[in-house]
Coordinates of C-alpha atoms and ligand atoms in Angstrom, one line a residue:
Chain H
M1 CA 0.1 0.0 0.0
G2 CA 1.0 3.4 -0.8
G3 CA 1.1 6.3 1.6
G4 CA 3.4 9.2 2.7
A5 CA 4.6 11.4 -0.2
S6 CA 2.7 9.5 -3.0
T7 CA -0.9 10.3 -2.2
V8 CA -3.4 11.9 -4.4
K9 CA -3.3 15.5 -3.2
P10 CA -5.8 16.4 -0.5
T11 CA -8.2 19.2 -1.5
T12 CA -10.9 21.2 0.1
V13 CA -14.4 21.4 -1.1
P14 CA -13.8 25.1 -2.4
E15 CA -10.6 23.7 -4.4
R16 CA -12.6 20.9 -5.7
L17 CA -15.5 23.1 -6.9
A18 CA -13.1 25.5 -8.5
V19 CA -12.2 23.0 -11.2
N20 CA -15.9 22.6 -12.1
S21 CA -17.7 24.8 -14.6
F22 CA -20.5 26.9 -13.2
R23 CA -22.7 29.6 -14.6
V24 CA -24.2 31.2 -11.7
D25 CA -27.7 32.6 -11.6
E26 CA -27.1 36.0 -9.9
E27 CA -30.9 37.0 -10.2
E28 CA -32.5 34.1 -8.3
S29 CA -31.4 31.5 -6.0
H30 CA -32.9 27.9 -6.6
I31 CA -32.6 27.2 -3.0
V32 CA -34.7 28.8 -0.2
V33 CA -34.8 27.4 3.6
D34 CA -37.4 28.0 6.0
Q35 CA -35.2 28.8 9.0
E36 CA -38.1 28.0 11.5
L37 CA -38.9 24.6 10.1
C38 CA -35.1 23.8 9.4
R39 CA -34.5 24.5 13.1
T40 CA -37.5 22.6 14.6
T41 CA -37.4 19.7 12.5
G42 CA -33.5 19.1 12.5
S43 CA -33.6 19.6 8.7
G44 CA -30.6 22.2 9.1
A45 CA -28.4 19.6 10.5
A46 CA -29.2 17.1 7.9
I47 CA -28.7 19.2 5.0
I48 CA -25.6 20.3 6.3
A49 CA -24.5 16.6 6.9
V50 CA -25.4 15.5 3.4
C51 CA -24.6 18.2 0.9
P52 CA -21.4 17.3 -0.9
A53 CA -20.8 20.8 -1.9
G54 CA -20.8 22.5 1.5
V55 CA -23.6 24.6 0.3
Y56 CA -25.2 25.0 3.7
S57 CA -23.6 26.2 6.9
E58 CA -24.9 27.4 10.3
Q59 CA -24.1 30.7 11.9
D60 CA -25.8 32.0 15.0
G61 CA -28.6 29.5 14.5
L62 CA -29.3 30.4 11.1
I63 CA -28.7 28.2 7.9
L64 CA -26.8 30.1 5.3
V65 CA -26.9 29.1 1.8
D66 CA -24.3 29.5 -0.8
H67 CA -26.4 28.4 -3.9
A68 CA -23.7 29.1 -6.3
A69 CA -21.7 26.0 -5.2
C70 CA -24.7 23.7 -5.8
L71 CA -24.0 20.4 -7.7
E72 CA -27.8 19.9 -8.2
C73 CA -27.9 16.4 -6.9
G74 CA -31.1 17.0 -4.9
T75 CA -30.0 15.2 -1.8
C76 CA -30.8 18.0 0.6
L77 CA -34.3 18.1 -0.6
A78 CA -34.5 14.2 -0.1
V79 CA -33.5 14.6 3.7
A80 CA -35.3 17.7 4.5
A81 CA -38.6 17.7 6.3
P82 CA -41.5 18.8 4.1
G83 CA -41.6 22.5 3.7
A84 CA -38.4 23.2 5.4
L85 CA -36.5 23.6 2.0
T86 CA -37.6 24.9 -1.4
W87 CA -35.3 23.4 -3.9
R88 CA -35.6 23.1 -7.8
Y89 CA -33.4 22.9 -10.6
P90 CA -31.7 26.2 -11.5
R91 CA -33.3 28.0 -14.6
G92 CA -32.2 26.4 -17.9
G93 CA -28.7 27.2 -18.8
F94 CA -27.5 28.1 -15.3
G95 CA -25.8 26.0 -12.7
V96 CA -23.2 23.4 -13.0
S97 CA -21.9 22.1 -16.3
F98 CA -20.3 18.8 -16.1
R99 CA -17.3 18.4 -18.7
E100 CA -16.6 14.8 -17.6
G101 CA -19.6 13.4 -15.8
Chain U
M1 CA -44.9 28.2 -29.2
T2 CA -48.4 28.4 -27.6
S3 CA -50.9 26.8 -29.9
D4 CA -54.7 26.9 -29.8
A5 CA -55.9 24.4 -27.2
A6 CA -57.3 21.9 -29.8
G7 CA -54.2 20.4 -31.5
P8 CA -51.0 18.9 -30.2
D9 CA -47.6 20.6 -31.2
F10 CA -45.9 17.2 -31.3
D11 CA -46.7 13.6 -31.0
V12 CA -44.5 13.3 -28.0
V13 CA -42.8 15.5 -25.6
V14 CA -39.8 13.8 -24.0
V15 CA -38.4 15.5 -20.9
G16 CA -34.7 14.9 -20.3
A17 CA -31.9 14.1 -22.7
G18 CA -30.3 11.6 -20.5
I19 CA -30.0 8.0 -21.3
A20 CA -33.6 7.1 -21.2
G21 CA -35.0 10.3 -22.9
S22 CA -32.5 10.2 -25.7
V23 CA -33.0 6.6 -26.6
T24 CA -36.9 7.0 -26.3
A25 CA -36.6 10.0 -28.7
Y26 CA -34.4 8.2 -31.1
R27 CA -36.7 5.1 -31.3
L28 CA -39.8 7.3 -31.8
A29 CA -38.3 9.6 -34.4
E30 CA -37.2 6.5 -36.3
R31 CA -40.7 5.4 -36.4
G32 CA -42.0 8.7 -37.9
L33 CA -43.3 10.3 -34.9
S34 CA -42.8 14.0 -34.5
V35 CA -40.8 14.2 -31.2
V36 CA -39.3 17.1 -29.1
L37 CA -36.5 16.4 -26.6
I38 CA -36.1 19.0 -24.0
E39 CA -33.1 19.2 -21.8
R40 CA -32.4 21.6 -18.9
G41 CA -28.6 21.5 -19.6
D42 CA -27.0 23.8 -22.1
V43 CA -25.8 20.5 -23.7
P44 CA -27.2 17.0 -23.2
G45 CA -25.0 15.4 -20.3
S46 CA -23.9 18.6 -18.8
K47 CA -26.0 17.8 -15.7
N48 CA -25.4 14.3 -15.6
L49 CA -22.9 11.9 -13.8
S50 CA -22.8 8.3 -13.2
G51 CA -20.1 5.9 -11.8
G52 CA -19.8 5.2 -15.4
V53 CA -19.8 1.4 -16.1
L54 CA -22.5 1.0 -18.8
Y55 CA -23.6 -2.7 -19.3
G56 CA -24.0 -2.3 -23.0
R57 CA -25.5 -5.2 -24.5
V58 CA -29.0 -3.8 -24.4
L59 CA -27.5 -0.6 -26.3
E60 CA -26.3 -2.9 -28.9
T61 CA -29.9 -3.9 -29.7
V62 CA -30.7 -0.2 -30.5
F63 CA -27.3 0.7 -32.0
P64 CA -25.5 -2.5 -33.2
H65 CA -22.3 -0.7 -33.8
Y66 CA -22.2 1.7 -30.7
L67 CA -18.8 0.4 -29.5
N68 CA -17.1 1.8 -32.7
E69 CA -19.1 5.1 -32.9
A70 CA -19.9 6.1 -29.3
P71 CA -17.4 8.0 -27.1
V72 CA -16.7 5.0 -25.0
E73 CA -13.5 5.0 -22.7
R74 CA -12.6 1.5 -22.0
R75 CA -13.8 -2.3 -22.2
I76 CA -13.9 -3.6 -18.7
T77 CA -12.2 -7.1 -18.7
R78 CA -11.3 -6.8 -14.8
H79 CA -13.6 -6.6 -12.0
V80 CA -12.0 -6.1 -8.6
T81 CA -13.9 -6.4 -5.4
T82 CA -12.0 -5.2 -2.5
F83 CA -13.0 -5.3 1.3
L84 CA -11.0 -2.4 2.7
N85 CA -10.1 -2.2 6.3
A86 CA -8.2 0.7 8.1
D87 CA -4.8 -0.9 7.4
S88 CA -5.3 -4.1 5.4
A89 CA -7.4 -5.0 2.3
V90 CA -8.8 -8.2 0.8
S91 CA -9.4 -8.3 -2.9
L92 CA -11.3 -10.7 -5.1
D93 CA -10.1 -10.1 -8.7
Y94 CA -12.1 -11.4 -11.6
S95 CA -10.5 -10.8 -15.0
A96 CA -11.4 -12.4 -18.4
D97 CA -10.6 -11.1 -21.7
G98 CA -13.8 -12.7 -23.1
L99 CA -15.7 -9.8 -21.4
A100 CA -14.2 -7.7 -24.2
E101 CA -15.7 -9.3 -27.1
P102 CA -18.6 -8.4 -27.6
G103 CA -18.3 -5.7 -25.0
N104 CA -20.1 -6.6 -21.9
A105 CA -19.3 -3.5 -20.0
V106 CA -17.8 -0.2 -21.0
T107 CA -16.8 3.0 -19.0
V108 CA -18.5 6.1 -20.3
L109 CA -18.1 9.9 -19.1
R110 CA -21.6 11.2 -19.3
A111 CA -20.7 14.8 -20.6
K112 CA -19.3 13.2 -23.5
F113 CA -21.5 10.1 -24.0
D114 CA -24.9 11.8 -23.7
P115 CA -24.3 14.2 -26.5
W116 CA -23.7 11.5 -28.8
L117 CA -26.7 9.7 -27.8
A118 CA -28.8 12.9 -28.0
G119 CA -27.2 13.3 -31.6
K120 CA -28.5 10.1 -32.7
A121 CA -32.0 11.2 -31.7
E122 CA -31.5 14.4 -33.7
E123 CA -30.4 12.5 -36.7
A124 CA -33.5 10.3 -36.7
G125 CA -35.6 13.5 -36.8
A126 CA -36.2 14.4 -33.0
F127 CA -36.1 18.1 -32.4
L128 CA -33.6 18.9 -29.5
M129 CA -34.3 21.7 -27.2
P130 CA -31.3 22.3 -24.8
G131 CA -31.1 24.8 -22.3
V132 CA -34.8 24.7 -21.3
R133 CA -36.2 23.5 -17.9
V134 CA -39.6 22.1 -18.0
D135 CA -41.3 23.8 -15.0
S136 CA -44.5 21.7 -14.8
L137 CA -47.0 19.5 -16.8
L138 CA -50.1 20.8 -18.5
T139 CA -53.0 18.7 -17.5
G140 CA -56.6 18.6 -18.1
P141 CA -59.6 16.1 -17.3
G142 CA -59.4 12.9 -19.3
L143 CA -62.3 11.1 -20.8
D144 CA -62.7 9.0 -17.8
G145 CA -62.5 12.0 -15.6
A146 CA -58.9 11.2 -14.3
T147 CA -56.3 13.7 -14.9
T148 CA -54.8 13.7 -18.2
V149 CA -51.4 15.1 -19.3
V150 CA -51.6 17.2 -22.4
G151 CA -48.1 18.8 -22.4
V152 CA -45.4 20.7 -20.8
R153 CA -44.8 24.4 -19.5
A154 CA -41.5 25.9 -19.6
G155 CA -41.4 29.4 -18.4
D156 CA -44.0 31.2 -20.5
D157 CA -44.1 28.6 -23.3
E158 CA -46.6 25.7 -23.4
L159 CA -45.9 22.7 -25.6
R160 CA -49.0 20.2 -26.2
A161 CA -48.2 16.6 -27.1
R162 CA -50.2 13.4 -27.4
V163 CA -47.9 11.9 -24.9
V164 CA -45.3 13.2 -22.5
V165 CA -42.6 10.9 -21.6
A166 CA -41.0 12.0 -18.3
A167 CA -37.3 10.9 -18.4
D168 CA -36.2 13.5 -15.9
G169 CA -33.9 11.5 -13.7
V170 CA -34.0 10.3 -10.0
N171 CA -35.5 13.4 -8.6
S172 CA -38.6 12.8 -10.9
F173 CA -40.2 16.2 -10.1
L174 CA -42.8 15.7 -13.0
A175 CA -44.0 12.3 -11.8
S176 CA -44.2 13.6 -8.3
S177 CA -46.2 16.6 -9.5
V178 CA -49.1 14.4 -10.6
G179 CA -48.9 12.0 -7.7
L180 CA -47.3 9.2 -9.7
R181 CA -44.4 9.0 -7.0
Q182 CA -44.2 10.0 -3.5
K183 CA -41.4 11.4 -1.3
Q184 CA -39.0 8.6 -0.9
P185 CA -37.8 7.3 2.6
T186 CA -34.1 8.0 3.1
N187 CA -33.1 4.2 2.8
H188 CA -34.4 4.3 -0.7
L189 CA -31.9 6.9 -1.7
A190 CA -28.0 7.1 -1.8
V191 CA -25.8 10.0 -2.7
G192 CA -22.9 9.5 -5.1
V193 CA -20.1 11.8 -4.6
K194 CA -17.6 11.6 -7.4
A195 CA -14.4 12.8 -8.7
V196 CA -12.6 12.6 -11.9
I197 CA -8.8 12.6 -11.8
R198 CA -6.6 12.8 -15.0
L199 CA -3.8 10.3 -15.0
P200 CA -1.4 9.3 -17.9
R201 CA -2.5 6.2 -19.9
A202 CA 0.8 4.4 -19.0
D203 CA 0.0 4.9 -15.3
I204 CA -3.3 3.5 -15.6
E205 CA -2.4 0.5 -17.5
S206 CA 0.4 -0.4 -15.1
R207 CA -1.5 0.1 -12.0
F208 CA -4.8 -1.6 -13.0
G209 CA -3.2 -4.3 -15.2
V210 CA -4.9 -3.5 -18.2
S211 CA -3.6 -2.4 -21.8
G212 CA -5.1 -1.1 -24.9
D213 CA -8.8 -0.4 -24.8
R214 CA -9.2 -2.7 -21.9
G215 CA -10.1 -1.4 -18.4
A216 CA -10.8 -2.2 -14.8
A217 CA -13.8 -1.4 -12.5
H218 CA -12.9 -1.7 -8.7
A219 CA -15.8 -2.1 -6.2
I220 CA -14.7 -1.3 -2.5
V221 CA -16.6 -1.8 0.8
G222 CA -15.7 -1.6 4.2
D223 CA -13.8 1.3 6.0
C224 CA -13.6 3.3 2.8
T225 CA -17.2 4.6 3.7
L226 CA -16.4 4.6 7.3
G227 CA -18.8 1.6 7.6
I228 CA -21.8 3.5 6.1
G229 CA -23.9 1.3 3.7
G230 CA -23.0 2.0 0.3
G231 CA -19.5 1.5 -1.3
G232 CA -16.6 3.1 -3.1
F233 CA -15.7 2.6 -6.8
I234 CA -12.7 3.4 -9.0
Y235 CA -13.3 3.0 -12.6
T236 CA -10.7 3.5 -15.3
N237 CA -11.4 5.8 -18.3
T238 CA -9.1 6.2 -21.3
E239 CA -6.9 8.9 -19.6
S240 CA -8.7 9.5 -16.3
L241 CA -10.2 7.5 -13.4
S242 CA -13.7 7.9 -12.0
L243 CA -13.8 7.4 -8.4
G244 CA -16.2 8.0 -5.4
V245 CA -18.5 6.8 -2.9
V246 CA -22.3 6.0 -3.0
L247 CA -23.7 6.5 0.6
R248 CA -27.2 5.3 1.6
L249 CA -28.9 8.5 3.1
D250 CA -30.5 7.0 6.3
D251 CA -27.1 5.4 7.2
L252 CA -25.2 8.6 6.3
L253 CA -27.5 10.7 8.6
R254 CA -27.2 8.1 11.5
S255 CA -23.3 7.9 11.3
G256 CA -22.8 11.4 12.4
H257 CA -20.3 12.1 9.4
T258 CA -20.8 14.5 6.6
A259 CA -20.8 13.2 3.1
I260 CA -17.8 15.5 2.5
E261 CA -15.9 13.9 5.4
V262 CA -16.5 10.3 3.9
F263 CA -15.6 11.4 0.4
E264 CA -12.1 12.7 1.7
H265 CA -11.6 9.7 3.8
F266 CA -12.1 7.5 0.9
T267 CA -9.7 9.6 -1.6
Q268 CA -7.0 9.7 1.1
H269 CA -7.3 6.0 2.2
P270 CA -3.8 4.5 2.4
G271 CA -5.1 1.5 0.7
L272 CA -6.2 3.3 -2.5
Q273 CA -3.1 5.6 -3.0
Q274 CA -1.4 2.8 -5.1
Y275 CA -4.0 3.6 -7.8
L276 CA -4.7 7.2 -7.2
H277 CA -1.4 8.9 -6.4
G278 CA -0.2 11.8 -8.7
G279 CA -3.7 12.1 -10.1
E280 CA -5.0 15.7 -11.1
L281 CA -8.4 16.5 -9.9
I282 CA -10.3 17.6 -13.1
E283 CA -14.0 17.6 -11.7
Y284 CA -16.2 17.1 -8.6
G285 CA -19.8 16.1 -8.7
S286 CA -22.6 14.6 -7.1
H287 CA -25.8 12.9 -7.8
L288 CA -28.5 10.8 -6.2
V289 CA -29.0 7.1 -6.8
A290 CA -32.4 5.3 -6.4
E291 CA -31.7 2.2 -4.4
G292 CA -35.4 1.3 -3.3
G293 CA -35.4 -1.5 -5.6
Y294 CA -38.7 -3.1 -6.8
P295 CA -40.9 -1.5 -4.1
M296 CA -39.8 1.8 -5.2
V297 CA -41.1 1.5 -8.7
G298 CA -44.7 2.6 -8.6
E299 CA -47.1 3.5 -11.2
V300 CA -45.2 4.3 -14.5
A301 CA -48.1 5.3 -16.6
M302 CA -51.2 7.5 -16.5
N303 CA -53.5 9.3 -19.1
G304 CA -51.0 11.0 -21.5
M305 CA -47.5 10.3 -19.7
L306 CA -45.2 7.5 -19.3
V307 CA -42.2 7.6 -16.8
A308 CA -38.9 6.1 -18.0
G309 CA -35.5 5.5 -16.5
E310 CA -34.5 6.3 -13.1
S311 CA -37.4 8.7 -12.6
A312 CA -39.5 5.6 -12.5
G313 CA -37.0 4.3 -9.8
L314 CA -35.3 1.9 -12.1
A315 CA -31.7 1.3 -10.7
I316 CA -30.0 -1.5 -8.9
N317 CA -27.3 -1.3 -6.4
S318 CA -26.1 -4.9 -5.6
G319 CA -23.4 -3.5 -3.3
L320 CA -20.8 -4.2 -5.9
T321 CA -22.2 -2.8 -8.8
V322 CA -24.7 0.1 -9.6
R323 CA -26.9 -0.2 -12.7
G324 CA -29.2 2.4 -13.9
M325 CA -28.1 3.1 -17.6
D326 CA -28.8 -0.2 -18.9
L327 CA -32.2 -0.3 -17.2
A328 CA -32.9 3.3 -18.5
I329 CA -32.2 1.8 -22.0
G330 CA -34.4 -1.1 -21.6
S331 CA -37.3 1.1 -20.2
A332 CA -36.8 3.5 -23.1
I333 CA -37.2 0.4 -25.6
A334 CA -40.5 -0.6 -23.8
A335 CA -41.9 3.0 -23.5
S336 CA -41.1 4.0 -27.1
D337 CA -42.9 0.8 -28.3
A338 CA -45.8 1.5 -26.2
V339 CA -46.0 5.0 -27.4
V340 CA -45.9 4.0 -31.1
E341 CA -48.6 1.6 -30.4
A342 CA -51.0 4.0 -28.5
V343 CA -50.5 6.8 -31.1
A344 CA -51.3 4.5 -33.8
A345 CA -54.4 3.2 -32.0
G346 CA -55.4 6.7 -31.4
D347 CA -55.5 5.7 -27.7
T348 CA -53.1 7.5 -25.4
S349 CA -55.0 7.2 -22.2
K350 CA -53.5 5.1 -19.4
A351 CA -55.3 2.0 -20.9
G352 CA -54.0 2.8 -24.3
L353 CA -50.5 3.0 -22.9
A354 CA -50.6 0.0 -20.6
G355 CA -48.3 -1.7 -23.1
Y356 CA -45.5 0.0 -21.5
R357 CA -45.8 -1.8 -18.0
R358 CA -46.4 -5.0 -19.8
R359 CA -43.3 -4.6 -21.9
L360 CA -41.3 -3.5 -18.8
D361 CA -42.5 -6.6 -16.9
E362 CA -41.6 -9.0 -19.7
S363 CA -38.1 -7.4 -20.3
F364 CA -34.9 -7.9 -18.2
V365 CA -35.6 -4.5 -16.5
M366 CA -38.3 -5.7 -14.2
Q367 CA -37.0 -9.2 -14.0
D368 CA -33.8 -7.9 -12.7
M369 CA -35.6 -5.2 -10.4
R370 CA -37.4 -8.4 -8.9
T371 CA -34.5 -10.5 -8.6
S372 CA -32.6 -7.9 -6.8
A373 CA -35.9 -7.1 -4.8
R374 CA -34.1 -8.3 -1.7
A375 CA -30.8 -6.6 -2.4
P376 CA -31.7 -3.3 -0.7
K377 CA -32.7 -5.2 2.5
F378 CA -29.7 -7.5 2.4
L379 CA -27.4 -4.2 1.9
E380 CA -29.2 -2.8 5.0
R381 CA -27.6 -5.5 7.0
N382 CA -24.7 -3.2 8.3
R383 CA -22.3 -6.1 9.2
M384 CA -21.8 -6.1 5.3
Y385 CA -19.8 -2.9 5.6
G386 CA -17.3 -3.5 8.4
P387 CA -16.9 -6.7 10.3
Y388 CA -16.7 -8.8 7.3
G389 CA -13.8 -7.2 5.7
E390 CA -12.1 -7.4 9.0
L391 CA -12.8 -11.0 9.6
I392 CA -11.6 -12.1 6.1
A393 CA -8.5 -9.8 6.5
D394 CA -8.0 -11.5 10.0
V395 CA -8.2 -15.0 8.4
L396 CA -5.8 -14.2 5.5
Q397 CA -3.3 -12.5 8.0
N398 CA -3.2 -15.7 9.9
A399 CA -2.6 -17.6 6.7
F400 CA 0.2 -15.3 5.4
S401 CA 2.1 -14.0 8.2
L402 CA 4.3 -16.7 8.9
D403 CA 5.9 -15.7 12.3
G404 CA 7.3 -19.2 13.2
T405 CA 4.5 -20.5 15.0
P406 CA 2.9 -23.7 13.8
R407 CA 0.3 -23.1 11.0
E408 CA -3.3 -24.0 12.0
H409 CA -5.5 -25.7 9.7
L410 CA -7.3 -22.6 7.8
L411 CA -10.8 -23.8 9.0
N412 CA -9.5 -23.4 12.7
V413 CA -8.0 -20.1 11.7
A414 CA -11.3 -19.0 10.6
R415 CA -13.0 -20.2 13.7
H416 CA -10.8 -18.3 15.9
A417 CA -11.0 -15.3 13.8
L418 CA -14.9 -15.6 14.0
R419 CA -14.7 -15.7 17.8
R420 CA -12.6 -12.5 17.9
S421 CA -15.0 -10.8 15.4
P422 CA -18.2 -9.2 16.7
L423 CA -20.0 -11.6 14.2
T424 CA -21.7 -14.8 15.3
L425 CA -21.9 -17.9 13.2
R426 CA -25.5 -17.6 13.0
Q427 CA -25.2 -14.0 11.5
L428 CA -22.5 -15.3 9.2
I429 CA -24.9 -17.9 7.8
S430 CA -28.0 -15.7 7.8
D431 CA -26.1 -13.1 5.8
G432 CA -24.7 -15.5 3.5
W433 CA -27.9 -17.1 2.7
A434 CA -29.5 -13.6 2.3
G435 CA -26.6 -12.5 0.2
V436 CA -27.0 -15.6 -2.2
R437 CA -30.8 -15.1 -2.4
A438 CA -30.4 -11.2 -3.1
L439 CA -27.6 -11.0 -5.4
Ligands
FAD501 C1 -22.3 7.9 -8.3 C2 -23.2 7.1 -9.1 C3 -22.6 6.1 -9.9 C4 -23.4 5.3 -10.8 N1 -22.7 4.3 -11.4 C5 -23.4 3.7 -12.5 C6 -22.9 2.6 -13.2 O1 -21.7 2.4 -12.9 N2 -23.5 2.0 -14.2 C7 -24.9 2.3 -14.4 O2 -25.4 1.8 -15.4 N3 -25.3 3.2 -13.7 C8 -24.8 4.0 -12.7 N4 -25.5 4.9 -12.0 C9 -26.7 5.2 -12.2 C10 -27.2 6.1 -13.5 O3 -26.2 7.2 -13.8 C11 -28.6 6.5 -13.7 O4 -29.3 5.4 -13.3 C12 -28.9 6.7 -15.2 O5 -28.0 7.9 -15.4 C13 -30.3 7.1 -15.3 O6 -30.6 7.5 -16.5 P1 -31.9 8.4 -16.8 O7 -31.8 8.6 -18.3 O8 -33.1 7.7 -16.3 O9 -31.7 9.7 -16.0 P2 -30.6 10.9 -16.2 O10 -29.2 10.3 -16.8 O11 -30.4 11.5 -14.8 O12 -31.1 11.9 -17.2 C14 -32.3 13.0 -16.7 C15 -32.2 14.1 -17.7 O13 -33.2 15.0 -17.6 C16 -32.8 16.1 -17.5 N5 -33.9 17.0 -16.6 C17 -34.3 16.7 -15.4 N6 -35.2 17.5 -15.2 C18 -35.5 18.3 -16.1 C19 -36.6 19.3 -16.5 N7 -37.4 19.8 -15.5 N8 -36.4 19.9 -17.7 C20 -35.6 19.7 -18.7 N9 -34.7 18.5 -18.4 C21 -34.6 17.9 -17.4 C22 -31.6 16.2 -16.9 O14 -30.9 17.3 -17.0 C23 -30.9 14.9 -17.4 O15 -30.3 15.0 -18.7 C24 -24.8 5.7 -11.1 C25 -25.3 6.9 -10.5 C26 -24.4 7.6 -9.5 C27 -25.0 8.7 -8.9
SF4_502 S1 -28.5 19.6 -4.3 FE1 -26.9 18.6 -3.7 S2 -25.1 20.1 -3.8 FE2 -26.9 21.3 -4.2 S3 -27.4 22.1 -2.2 FE3 -28.5 20.2 -2.3 S4 -27.2 18.6 -1.5 FE4 -25.9 20.4 -1.9

């Protein structure tokens, strides 16, 4: 087994996202959280845990959303309690564009 | 694009130029139907991601020479299954060159493969509309009083058709909007987190023991997912590797880990560096996988609409392989035949479209979904993801680490290892039996 020097370079989420191609919709966000429901249902913690892009974070009890980083998998919606999250695909032509897939 | 309420603009609107949508559109256009294929990505494939092993025999029935034409990466002749522990690994290596001729499985990168497939549909006469997100279905009351889908709405535009084929993928917003699908429990879904790393061809060939256009598919279970239900994969492309983890959502949530942590643990795992080292990251993505198996497939037809591909819940995770692309193709074949039949008969009601479900049931799609019906349950047995790999490693360590003490018979070694393991013989037998039945 390898190890030590010969490893694949560790990367942070922002570094990984930086190699992707995105066209960010500056006018509207495709993600809206209901702060109250996110808190009371535990959905806030759940969406932070599952999101591979680090779109969600918590600050002073509020869920912050960085919709520009979204990889459009829909995982957050799948774990959120009904109503806690409004999530749809970005408008046509916006969002991530995979070049490999 | 608005039309007077009476006539449809097209025979068929297909939503989603993924695998299911493009094959459906191709086969309908081939048969002379007017088809529009709507895709939210600027280019087909630009929103799509898979692990990348296409079990392509079924595609050969649609495009007999696709292996020579399509942008496929490598023909898989080597399947390696690894139980990865924190500091040991046990692998089962199955290689057979016969798997290459004719191609049993090939690796594909969807951003390259899907444009080719959508191009086939266009050549056959389908009208491709990329960069357009369908927002909702147009519905009206049917003759039988039940809701009938009569078209789609995208922004201010409305497109009417005799039949809408929803091939919009695992999130299946369209099917949900008309009640064909319910919100899925978290144990029916897994998140795939994937990276593509560039690696010189020569390194791929020496590290994976393949040459020419041959390739390897590694399935990895155990410590690489920190014991979370699912697994890891490393697949060889021509000059890159597809790698990542698939994590069942209920288990991920229970684990207290984040998906990001598990992905990073996987890519930094010492047991995998022999394959990955020096690779340059060129893409990072994620996508859901339907893992509910047969129980997740609900209604696939209603008045004026069919649901195809993963939006119908058609995907199988056996623990060692994820299959969705071949099932998407199989369902596209069934869907397009049923639509041709219904349009010809002038009956696109649910009854008129019933040939879809019948064809699905008769084809390998539903037969495999049924065969693997027990697989998700089997995979829920969490012992599969930790103790087993350790048990096997323990046995092999005893067999291979010759420290001067007399060797025991392997069976005794196994018995002792089992005693040290949290597993009981009864669990071993029950899991083994469940596994044989499920896989
Ligand atoms: C990590 C991972 C590994 C996998 N590994 C494998 C594997 O090795 N082998 C295998 O066979 N399968 C694998 N799968 C599963 C496979 O990728 C899917 O099952 C398959 O892509 C499903 O095809 P589809 O055509 O049904 O849906 P998709 O390929 O998802 O296509 C849906 C299309 O619809 C479009 N769309 C969605 N909504 C709209 C809308 N409202 N308007 C317009 N367009 C829309 C999307 O942009 C997309 O192009 C894997 C999946 C993942 C996530
Ligand atoms: S869709 Fe996926 S990437 Fe986007 S916010 Fe939700 S979990 Fe994160």
